[in-house]
């Protein structure tokens, strides 16, 4: 991104004494987004020849002259701030490769451009400075000549450095301000709102504008939408992708691939350095992302200029920091509500002087065309049935309510995503008539058999649902032909005291949807038949098992099973003592998480034979399990395939606190 230090690092290399001595000629050229090829070639030519006085303007073919001047020489040329492959194609023909050890260095904000131009080495990506390095740079700039920071300013200085978010150019600008203000009160003001102290804010805006102008048209509304979130808010990626689809920012002829296309859009914004990934999942995918302050400020300006959305007056206390406020925006037919997980208030409409966060639906009376409604962190009363009658255009609904009846939303025929947190779910066959549904995420609900003629072609995510093995038939799953993610509790396996070995269920053919990519199973007995059915899923990439029991000997033998595409395996409270695998059980596994498997003795040493494996994470297991993970790492290190091994145990006090919170939540629901 702009200000991360690309040009500064390139300039440092360019002016290095060893570089100057090594290369016969050097040239520096700033390309930028719009450029005149002829003028830049002439600029390079003057540096190469050292003749800044001759009139090169009348040359017919300056590129030929430049090639001849460079041929046979060891040259070093820097093309700074190059934007796209076309610019590189324009220039590379000017630089002959006469096998003299010449070098060309490019700086760019676009990772795709860097990959396009690479020849002999991968692009070098500059990362944000860590907090310690940010503080180190800030100190050097504020207290020059080796002076150290006074003790009373250290904590405040570290806070200011942290607020600069690891951007070197911003740290340097803020350091200039702090060097003139040595009082703690002044530093505290700067720490409170770093962005307001940046002197060349317009230059910063122009920098972001140039990146924005370079975006394809379909990415621009996606970025502006992200600017609506509060400052420093870490946007959950899985929700963001669904919101984009609901708002129709992402469109494709093949509607089944909307999620994939939406994720590609976010990746493009990350590659353009306008969006930053703040947290990743264990499988390497993006979990949360943010837009930095200057990008967000630009987006808010652009939103106003282009009338993209309009702010409805947010409710906030006068001294409440912006990142703790809630915002509500509308766009003729749309509304989004954005808030932190800790917020307990809803948006105040100007008409209402008293905040009623238990009944926010009065605010929606004049917003009947709303598409996105995210209220998962606000406990709602039972006025839902009436409230939803007027919201027929909803495409995304996420709510937290004491009791929920599917009939309340069965008329929402455009609904794509339904997320519900509730202590009591009333099922209704009406849900199967909502043909646009793509994602159903409910804490737990029983699945009922739907009518024979109904098929939900768009459904991709379903859970957490409970159903019987007898209902898990091919005929049933054929009603969801494109289901990719399933979270399931198979309720026949819940009787821990039964003589399970004599159960007729062990002889049933257990069937799962054939296109599953992600499967989560909880609170079940794991039989050979069940494992065999899972192994038959040729597209399965993620498998999560939680609260898993075994009959007879607590052994899990996978020697005869191969999970051909599995990349991520998570085991949580799987009550086995021994675990056996063959070398071929997990040929593509990249990440293994073993969490609170208290009876397990060790991880099979055959995991050291898995070439793609890059991470083993052990949480709250016996020392022998941790030792086996370390042993696997040692073997793979010897093979030249180093992996990461993370071993941790939760503090007992934290575990007790978690239990207390769960008990308190149970009491809360009972009281409700």
XYZ file of C-alpha atoms in Angstrom:
672
model
C 0.000 0.000 0.000
C 0.981 3.629 -0.232
C 3.326 4.728 2.550
C 4.565 1.260 3.441
C 8.102 2.121 2.340
C 8.535 0.622 -1.140
C 10.134 3.695 -2.692
C 12.216 4.391 0.429
C 13.675 0.871 0.379
C 14.308 1.001 -3.368
C 16.032 4.396 -2.963
C 18.192 3.022 -0.150
C 19.338 0.172 -2.403
C 19.806 2.490 -5.374
C 22.118 4.800 -3.398
C 24.061 2.038 -1.647
C 27.819 2.374 -2.181
C 28.215 -1.305 -3.117
C 25.471 -0.958 -5.745
C 27.053 2.194 -7.165
C 30.430 0.460 -7.405
C 29.024 -2.747 -8.887
C 26.949 -1.291 -11.747
C 28.433 0.769 -14.553
C 25.324 2.907 -15.067
C 22.169 3.543 -13.064
C 18.826 5.210 -13.750
C 15.735 5.976 -11.691
C 12.319 6.492 -13.295
C 8.971 7.206 -11.590
C 6.271 5.740 -13.824
C 2.986 6.419 -11.935
C -0.522 5.544 -13.076
C -0.589 7.793 -16.144
C 2.689 8.169 -17.989
C 4.227 9.325 -21.260
C 6.459 6.535 -22.502
C 8.590 8.745 -24.720
C 9.269 11.293 -21.975
C 10.244 8.595 -19.481
C 12.560 6.893 -22.002
C 14.249 10.258 -22.592
C 14.543 10.748 -18.833
C 16.310 7.379 -18.467
C 18.523 8.144 -21.481
C 19.768 11.394 -19.932
C 20.716 9.566 -16.705
C 22.478 6.763 -18.602
C 24.521 9.101 -20.793
C 25.056 11.700 -18.084
C 24.203 14.356 -20.671
C 21.437 16.530 -19.274
C 22.017 19.419 -21.669
C 21.692 17.859 -25.109
C 18.395 18.209 -26.888
C 16.942 14.713 -27.138
C 13.427 15.949 -27.847
C 13.804 15.691 -31.610
C 14.936 12.058 -31.572
C 12.647 9.906 -33.693
C 13.321 6.625 -31.879
C 14.747 7.275 -28.404
C 14.109 3.616 -27.463
C 16.683 2.477 -30.035
C 19.256 4.968 -28.728
C 18.628 3.765 -25.155
C 19.060 0.124 -26.155
C 22.344 0.875 -27.894
C 23.627 2.866 -24.907
C 22.827 0.011 -22.518
C 24.029 -2.854 -24.663
C 27.135 -4.543 -23.224
C 26.953 -2.553 -19.989
C 26.036 -3.721 -16.498
C 23.161 -1.402 -15.688
C 20.736 -0.973 -12.789
C 17.354 0.654 -13.517
C 14.557 1.314 -11.028
C 10.993 1.697 -12.347
C 9.188 3.175 -9.374
C 5.409 3.039 -8.858
C 4.515 0.950 -11.887
C 0.816 0.091 -12.054
C 0.068 -2.610 -14.571
C 1.437 -5.170 -16.976
C 0.954 -2.876 -19.973
C 3.430 -0.376 -18.508
C 5.997 -3.135 -17.969
C 5.456 -4.410 -21.518
C 6.012 -0.866 -22.786
C 9.400 -0.550 -21.088
C 11.043 -3.958 -21.007
C 11.841 -3.891 -24.741
C 14.092 -0.877 -24.045
C 16.415 -2.885 -21.812
C 18.696 -5.377 -23.613
C 19.790 -8.553 -21.858
C 23.442 -8.902 -22.866
C 24.242 -11.324 -20.018
C 26.286 -8.744 -18.107
C 24.501 -9.098 -14.756
C 22.209 -6.098 -15.258
C 19.212 -5.653 -12.960
C 15.808 -3.943 -13.149
C 13.895 -3.216 -9.947
C 10.167 -2.455 -9.927
C 8.021 -1.051 -7.127
C 4.259 -1.485 -7.314
C 1.196 -1.541 -5.100
C -0.303 -4.406 -7.089
C 0.825 -7.948 -6.241
C -0.629 -9.216 -9.499
C 1.560 -6.779 -11.416
C 4.620 -7.915 -9.429
C 3.920 -11.563 -10.246
C 3.386 -10.699 -13.914
C 6.794 -9.030 -14.199
C 8.872 -11.471 -12.145
C 11.680 -13.409 -13.812
C 14.276 -14.892 -11.515
C 12.843 -14.274 -8.044
C 9.518 -13.913 -6.295
C 8.252 -10.402 -5.492
C 9.306 -9.036 -2.118
C 6.250 -7.848 -0.173
C 6.765 -5.239 2.500
C 4.754 -5.906 5.637
C 3.474 -3.490 8.254
C 5.909 -2.729 11.045
C 5.382 -4.647 14.276
C 4.492 -2.559 17.332
C 8.060 -2.772 18.677
C 9.576 -1.628 15.364
C 6.992 1.158 15.069
C 7.955 2.421 18.521
C 11.633 2.140 17.651
C 11.150 4.247 14.496
C 9.016 6.801 16.345
C 11.679 7.230 19.041
C 14.456 7.709 16.487
C 12.485 10.402 14.712
C 11.277 12.236 17.822
C 14.448 11.967 19.942
C 17.300 12.406 17.534
C 21.036 12.319 18.288
C 20.704 9.248 20.469
C 18.450 10.810 23.123
C 16.002 8.443 24.810
C 12.328 8.927 25.574
C 11.474 10.209 29.101
C 9.845 7.519 31.205
C 6.629 9.502 31.615
C 6.124 9.503 27.832
C 7.038 5.867 27.089
C 3.547 4.364 27.505
C 1.913 7.172 25.550
C 4.567 6.935 22.842
C 3.991 3.203 22.484
C 0.253 3.867 22.199
C 0.810 6.464 19.464
C 3.101 4.050 17.591
C 0.459 1.320 17.818
C -2.206 3.687 16.457
C -0.063 4.309 13.365
C -0.812 0.691 12.394
C 2.723 -0.070 11.245
C 2.767 2.439 8.364
C 6.264 3.995 8.248
C 5.242 7.196 6.430
C 2.507 7.873 8.990
C 4.898 7.231 11.890
C 7.374 9.728 10.419
C 4.677 12.405 9.986
C 3.398 11.920 13.544
C 6.971 11.929 14.894
C 7.463 15.394 13.409
C 4.448 16.616 15.411
C 5.492 14.903 18.655
C 9.018 16.305 18.415
C 7.510 19.771 18.955
C 5.188 18.644 21.780
C 6.898 17.044 24.738
C 3.964 17.205 27.193
C 2.018 14.067 28.140
C -1.331 15.795 27.535
C -0.343 16.662 23.954
C 0.784 13.107 23.238
C -2.482 11.765 24.626
C -4.463 13.972 22.216
C -2.407 12.690 19.300
C -2.913 9.075 20.407
C -6.660 9.603 20.618
C -6.985 10.597 16.950
C -3.811 10.094 14.933
C -5.392 10.687 11.522
C -6.513 14.250 12.346
C -2.877 15.280 12.873
C -1.670 14.229 9.434
C -0.681 17.426 7.651
C -0.743 16.223 4.061
C -4.150 14.580 4.228
C -5.039 15.758 0.742
C -1.919 14.062 -0.629
C -2.984 10.902 1.179
C -6.465 11.185 -0.342
C -4.983 11.584 -3.820
C -2.881 8.478 -3.251
C -5.951 6.430 -2.358
C -7.873 8.050 -5.242
C -5.292 6.796 -7.719
C -5.641 3.241 -6.384
C -9.429 3.556 -6.463
C -9.443 4.826 -10.063
C -7.338 1.834 -11.054
C -9.920 -0.632 -9.715
C -12.279 -2.430 -12.112
C -15.800 -0.982 -11.909
C -17.276 -4.014 -10.150
C -14.844 -3.632 -7.210
C -15.610 0.026 -6.472
C -18.997 -0.461 -4.729
C -17.490 -3.360 -2.758
C -14.784 -1.056 -1.369
C -17.143 1.855 -0.665
C -19.436 -0.511 1.220
C -16.548 -1.429 3.529
C -16.011 2.258 4.283
C -19.351 2.313 6.118
C -18.019 0.299 9.034
C -16.737 2.060 12.179
C -13.087 3.001 12.409
C -10.795 0.072 13.275
C -13.684 -2.394 12.929
C -12.541 -5.873 11.948
C -15.104 -6.954 9.368
C -15.987 -10.679 9.454
C -15.156 -11.932 5.972
C -17.791 -14.683 5.788
C -20.528 -12.109 6.505
C -19.068 -9.477 4.200
C -19.117 -11.817 1.207
C -22.785 -12.616 1.835
C -23.648 -8.904 2.218
C -22.030 -8.109 -1.124
C -24.083 -10.832 -2.788
C -27.285 -9.656 -1.097
C -26.671 -6.074 -2.246
C -26.015 -7.393 -5.782
C -22.501 -5.952 -5.945
C -21.377 -9.397 -7.087
C -23.226 -10.837 -10.037
C -22.580 -13.773 -12.305
C -24.509 -15.764 -14.861
C -23.610 -18.879 -12.861
C -25.309 -18.080 -9.542
C -23.801 -21.168 -7.918
C -20.374 -19.517 -7.989
C -21.339 -16.193 -6.398
C -19.471 -16.966 -3.168
C -16.327 -17.874 -5.071
C -16.573 -14.709 -7.163
C -17.218 -12.618 -4.045
C -14.095 -14.026 -2.374
C -12.091 -13.264 -5.517
C -13.282 -9.642 -5.322
C -12.016 -9.369 -1.750
C -8.697 -10.941 -2.740
C -8.373 -8.346 -5.502
C -8.952 -5.524 -2.993
C -6.349 -7.045 -0.677
C -3.879 -7.352 -3.562
C -4.466 -3.690 -4.377
C -3.553 -2.910 -0.728
C -6.786 -1.012 -0.123
C -7.972 -3.711 2.297
C -5.848 -5.437 4.935
C -6.374 -8.964 6.283
C -6.295 -8.664 10.091
C -6.996 -12.282 11.059
C -6.732 -15.590 9.201
C -8.227 -18.990 9.901
C -6.123 -22.032 10.664
C -6.735 -23.233 7.118
C -5.126 -20.035 5.813
C -8.337 -18.384 4.620
C -9.254 -14.808 5.515
C -11.250 -14.460 8.725
C -11.413 -10.709 9.330
C -10.276 -7.654 7.411
C -10.086 -3.903 7.892
C -9.830 -0.756 5.814
C -7.170 1.596 7.131
C -8.123 5.081 8.294
C -7.103 6.990 5.166
C -8.900 4.489 2.907
C -12.022 4.623 5.075
C -11.986 8.437 5.076
C -11.677 8.419 1.298
C -14.603 5.982 1.025
C -16.811 8.173 3.218
C -16.024 11.191 1.033
C -16.758 9.212 -2.106
C -19.999 7.848 -0.659
C -21.207 11.413 -0.091
C -20.029 12.668 -3.490
C -21.624 9.836 -5.433
C -24.665 9.545 -3.141
C -23.846 5.863 -2.776
C -25.502 5.667 0.638
C -26.896 8.127 3.137
C -26.156 8.195 6.861
C -29.103 7.999 9.224
C -28.222 9.829 12.450
C -26.451 7.271 14.657
C -27.116 7.007 18.360
C -24.072 7.692 20.501
C -23.043 9.329 23.689
C -21.118 12.598 23.165
C -17.872 11.142 24.509
C -18.275 7.725 22.916
C -15.367 6.727 20.601
C -16.396 6.250 16.988
C -15.342 2.604 16.945
C -17.930 1.860 19.683
C -20.848 3.504 17.884
C -23.408 1.912 15.647
C -24.117 3.188 12.171
C -27.049 2.730 9.881
C -26.969 3.557 6.188
C -29.544 3.391 3.427
C -29.327 3.449 -0.340
C -32.790 4.017 -1.748
C -33.607 0.343 -1.375
C -30.914 -0.867 1.065
C -29.823 -0.627 4.650
C -26.908 -2.094 6.539
C -26.335 -2.004 10.276
C -22.759 -2.262 11.471
C -21.618 -2.742 15.027
C -19.016 -4.282 17.293
C -19.802 -7.496 19.114
C -19.712 -5.667 22.455
C -22.315 -3.050 21.457
C -25.644 -3.365 23.214
C -27.548 -0.452 21.649
C -29.337 -0.114 18.352
C -29.521 2.823 15.966
C -31.682 5.749 16.981
C -33.936 7.194 14.346
C -34.317 10.994 14.662
C -38.038 10.580 15.399
C -37.433 8.681 18.633
C -36.000 10.333 21.714
C -35.986 7.169 23.811
C -33.837 4.252 22.744
C -35.728 0.978 22.572
C -33.116 -1.610 21.738
C -35.523 -4.498 22.318
C -37.871 -3.344 19.591
C -35.816 -1.790 16.784
C -38.286 -2.713 14.076
C -40.150 0.573 14.373
C -37.115 2.061 12.668
C -37.749 -0.075 9.603
C -41.298 1.062 8.900
C -40.057 3.442 6.220
C -37.391 1.078 4.906
C -39.513 -1.612 3.349
C -36.973 -2.282 0.609
C -34.181 -3.154 3.029
C -32.001 -6.073 1.887
C -29.488 -6.664 4.691
C -30.446 -6.853 8.368
C -27.704 -7.955 10.766
C -28.949 -7.988 14.377
C -27.159 -10.987 15.807
C -25.755 -9.127 18.824
C -29.044 -7.561 19.909
C -31.549 -9.600 21.885
C -34.960 -9.083 20.281
C -38.404 -9.456 21.758
C -41.244 -11.445 20.226
C -42.566 -8.716 17.929
C -40.816 -10.468 15.041
C -43.872 -11.917 13.241
C -45.401 -8.469 12.733
C -42.105 -6.746 11.975
C -41.094 -9.100 9.191
C -44.363 -8.789 7.284
C -43.227 -5.524 5.674
C -39.637 -6.590 4.899
C -40.391 -8.679 1.841
C -37.144 -7.735 0.062
C -34.767 -9.090 2.709
C -31.894 -11.126 1.312
C -29.806 -11.415 4.475
C -31.268 -11.847 7.970
C -29.305 -12.461 11.147
C -31.104 -12.339 14.521
C -30.881 -13.312 18.205
C -34.262 -14.115 19.759
C -35.699 -16.248 22.569
C -37.954 -18.331 20.304
C -38.051 -18.556 16.535
C -40.671 -19.964 14.194
C -39.775 -20.569 10.556
C -43.278 -19.459 9.576
C -42.304 -15.873 10.473
C -39.933 -15.690 7.520
C -41.515 -18.123 5.061
C -42.864 -15.235 2.963
C -39.343 -13.840 2.408
C -38.927 -15.448 -0.984
C -35.770 -13.463 -1.813
C -33.948 -14.509 1.371
C -30.475 -15.897 0.683
C -28.951 -16.098 4.176
C -30.748 -16.940 7.423
C -28.794 -16.890 10.690
C -30.630 -17.438 13.968
C -29.479 -17.750 17.564
C -32.365 -18.951 19.716
C -33.080 -21.235 22.648
C -36.224 -22.607 21.025
C -36.701 -23.323 17.313
C -40.120 -24.107 15.837
C -39.640 -25.925 12.557
C -42.009 -25.532 9.636
C -42.036 -27.218 6.207
C -42.434 -23.694 4.809
C -38.657 -23.229 4.890
C -38.234 -25.610 1.965
C -40.292 -23.289 -0.240
C -37.697 -20.507 0.060
C -35.926 -21.402 -3.159
C -33.353 -18.551 -3.014
C -31.822 -19.769 0.273
C -28.051 -20.196 0.050
C -26.948 -20.306 3.702
C -28.883 -21.542 6.750
C -26.956 -21.084 10.014
C -29.023 -21.864 13.121
C -27.678 -23.018 16.493
C -29.635 -26.293 16.187
C -32.869 -27.346 14.587
C -34.469 -30.666 13.592
C -34.646 -31.373 9.886
C -38.006 -32.579 8.612
C -38.648 -34.379 5.355
C -39.819 -31.953 2.699
C -42.232 -32.557 -0.130
C -40.995 -34.761 -2.962
C -41.180 -32.108 -5.682
C -39.141 -29.489 -3.764
C -35.462 -29.022 -4.660
C -33.281 -26.204 -3.241
C -30.693 -25.778 -5.981
C -29.076 -22.708 -4.381
C -28.517 -24.078 -0.868
C -24.785 -24.293 -0.115
C -24.595 -24.200 3.717
C -26.848 -26.022 6.189
C -26.491 -26.335 9.955
C -26.539 -26.965 12.810
C -29.250 -29.523 12.045
C -30.164 -32.763 13.769
C -31.610 -35.733 11.948
C -31.914 -39.481 12.106
C -29.805 -41.935 10.143
C -32.985 -43.327 8.641
C -33.672 -39.904 7.075
C -30.154 -39.614 5.613
C -31.111 -41.117 2.291
C -29.961 -40.366 -1.221
C -33.490 -39.220 -2.027
C -33.367 -36.643 0.780
C -29.921 -35.234 -0.052
C -30.855 -34.987 -3.733
C -33.094 -32.112 -2.697
C -29.889 -30.117 -2.007
C -27.782 -30.995 -5.066
C -25.225 -28.195 -4.501
C -24.789 -28.407 -0.714
C -21.115 -27.804 0.159
C -21.073 -27.233 3.925
C -22.989 -29.283 6.489
C -22.992 -29.084 10.281
C -24.850 -32.095 11.632
C -25.888 -33.903 14.796
C -27.069 -37.459 14.092
C -29.494 -37.940 16.957
C -29.632 -41.778 17.056
C -26.034 -41.813 18.249
C -26.753 -39.837 21.386
C -27.493 -42.613 23.914
C -24.117 -43.183 25.566
C -25.379 -46.010 27.808
C -26.934 -48.224 25.149
C -25.405 -51.457 23.902
C -24.402 -49.800 20.696
C -22.595 -52.835 19.244
C -25.904 -54.621 18.838
C -27.644 -51.667 17.270
C -29.191 -52.243 13.880
C -27.934 -48.778 12.901
C -24.466 -50.218 12.378
C -25.794 -52.083 9.369
C -27.348 -49.038 7.723
C -25.745 -47.408 4.708
C -25.042 -43.869 5.962
C -25.187 -41.325 3.144
C -23.949 -37.746 2.951
C -24.380 -35.176 0.151
C -21.812 -36.060 -2.490
C -20.516 -32.495 -3.150
C -19.675 -31.620 0.449
C -16.501 -29.577 0.936
C -16.915 -29.005 4.673
C -18.473 -31.407 7.203
C -18.890 -30.862 10.948
C -20.239 -33.670 13.140
C -20.935 -33.410 16.855
C -22.122 -35.588 19.736
C -22.126 -38.902 17.892
C -20.704 -42.389 18.092
C -18.109 -42.908 15.385
C -18.560 -46.261 13.680
C -16.561 -47.847 10.864
C -19.596 -47.436 8.609
C -19.793 -43.713 9.337
C -16.066 -43.188 8.734
C -16.280 -45.134 5.485
C -19.150 -42.901 4.316
C -17.130 -39.768 5.095
C -14.086 -41.117 3.250
C -16.229 -41.590 0.143
C -16.768 -37.821 -0.098
C -14.346 -37.023 -2.921
C -14.688 -33.212 -2.593
C -14.328 -32.993 1.204
C -11.629 -30.471 2.223
C -12.558 -29.712 5.852
C -13.628 -32.189 8.543
C -14.471 -31.094 12.092
C -15.390 -33.671 14.754
C -16.581 -32.611 18.214
C -17.793 -34.645 21.215
C -17.092 -37.973 19.491
C -17.547 -41.338 21.229
C -16.515 -44.906 20.419
C -17.936 -48.293 21.313
C -15.802 -51.012 22.864
C -12.101 -50.194 22.561
C -11.493 -46.497 22.145
C -9.381 -47.003 19.027
C -9.739 -45.088 15.785
C -8.158 -47.070 12.982
C -8.059 -45.300 9.606
C -5.557 -47.625 7.966
C -8.088 -48.728 5.342
C -9.517 -45.257 4.677
C -8.237 -42.468 2.433
C -9.579 -38.915 2.583
C -8.413 -37.926 -0.874
C -8.981 -34.134 -0.778
C -8.980 -33.384 2.963
C -6.840 -30.341 3.831
C -8.050 -29.396 7.309
C -8.837 -31.815 10.174
C -10.009 -30.619 13.576
C -10.671 -32.990 16.497
C -12.333 -31.563 19.599
C -13.096 -33.816 22.558
C -12.730 -37.001 20.543
C -12.643 -39.679 23.252
C -10.170 -42.159 21.784
C -7.033 -43.593 23.334
C -5.244 -44.856 20.227
C -5.234 -43.477 16.707
C -3.858 -45.348 13.696
C -3.371 -44.061 10.147
C -1.616 -45.267 7.047
C 0.756 -43.168 4.951
C -2.098 -42.633 2.484
C -4.927 -41.743 4.882
C -4.505 -37.957 4.456
C -2.417 -37.370 1.304
C -3.252 -33.624 1.000
C -3.660 -32.623 4.653
C -2.254 -29.154 5.432
C -3.477 -28.491 8.970
C -4.245 -30.735 11.972
C -5.862 -29.397 15.172
C -6.185 -31.677 18.212
C -8.158 -29.930 20.952
C -8.997 -31.319 24.404
C -8.660 -34.968 23.405
C -7.800 -35.941 26.968
C -7.625 -39.710 26.458
C -5.485 -39.702 23.330
C -1.957 -41.047 23.845
C -0.213 -39.703 20.727
C -0.582 -38.481 17.167
C 0.347 -41.229 14.666
C 3.920 -40.872 13.423
C 2.668 -41.490 9.863
C 1.719 -37.787 9.784
C 5.430 -37.113 9.201
C 4.957 -38.677 5.740
C 2.335 -36.101 4.655
C 4.178 -33.755 2.305
C 1.672 -30.802 2.289
C 1.379 -30.713 6.125
C 2.374 -27.253 7.390
C 0.712 -26.867 10.827
C -0.049 -29.103 13.820
C -1.864 -27.422 16.702
C -2.299 -29.201 20.054
C -4.579 -27.646 22.698
C -5.283 -29.015 26.186
C -4.011 -32.532 25.523
C -1.610 -34.791 27.408
C 2.125 -34.146 27.307
C 2.596 -37.300 25.232
C 0.390 -35.857 22.461
C 2.471 -32.687 22.434
C 5.686 -34.731 22.401
C 4.441 -36.753 19.418
C 3.756 -33.511 17.525
C 7.293 -32.295 18.268
C 8.645 -35.654 17.106
C 6.749 -35.294 13.809
C 8.238 -31.829 13.354
C 11.730 -33.231 13.942
C 11.277 -35.905 11.286
C 9.930 -33.398 8.768
C 12.794 -30.990 9.522
C 15.205 -33.787 8.610
C 13.307 -34.238 5.347
C 13.739 -30.527 4.591
C 9.987 -29.879 5.035
C 9.719 -27.702 8.171
C 6.268 -27.352 9.754
C 4.826 -25.243 12.565
C 3.839 -26.956 15.812
C 1.804 -24.980 18.370
C 1.214 -26.531 21.801
C -0.908 -24.751 24.406
C -2.915 -25.399 27.532
C -5.643 -23.133 28.776
C -5.221 -21.645 32.193
C -7.435 -23.357 34.785
C -8.835 -20.012 35.916
C -9.872 -19.220 32.342
C -11.561 -22.603 32.016
C -13.456 -22.061 35.280
C -14.505 -18.599 34.100
C -15.806 -20.102 30.855
C -17.879 -22.627 32.819
C -19.322 -19.824 34.963
C -20.223 -17.862 31.817
C -22.012 -20.887 30.348
C -23.958 -21.411 33.580
C -24.846 -17.711 33.678
C -26.066 -17.840 30.086
C -28.228 -20.873 30.895
C -29.769 -19.017 33.853
C -30.291 -15.983 31.574
C -32.265 -18.046 29.069
C -34.337 -19.634 31.862
C -35.189 -16.176 33.243
C -36.155 -14.981 29.769
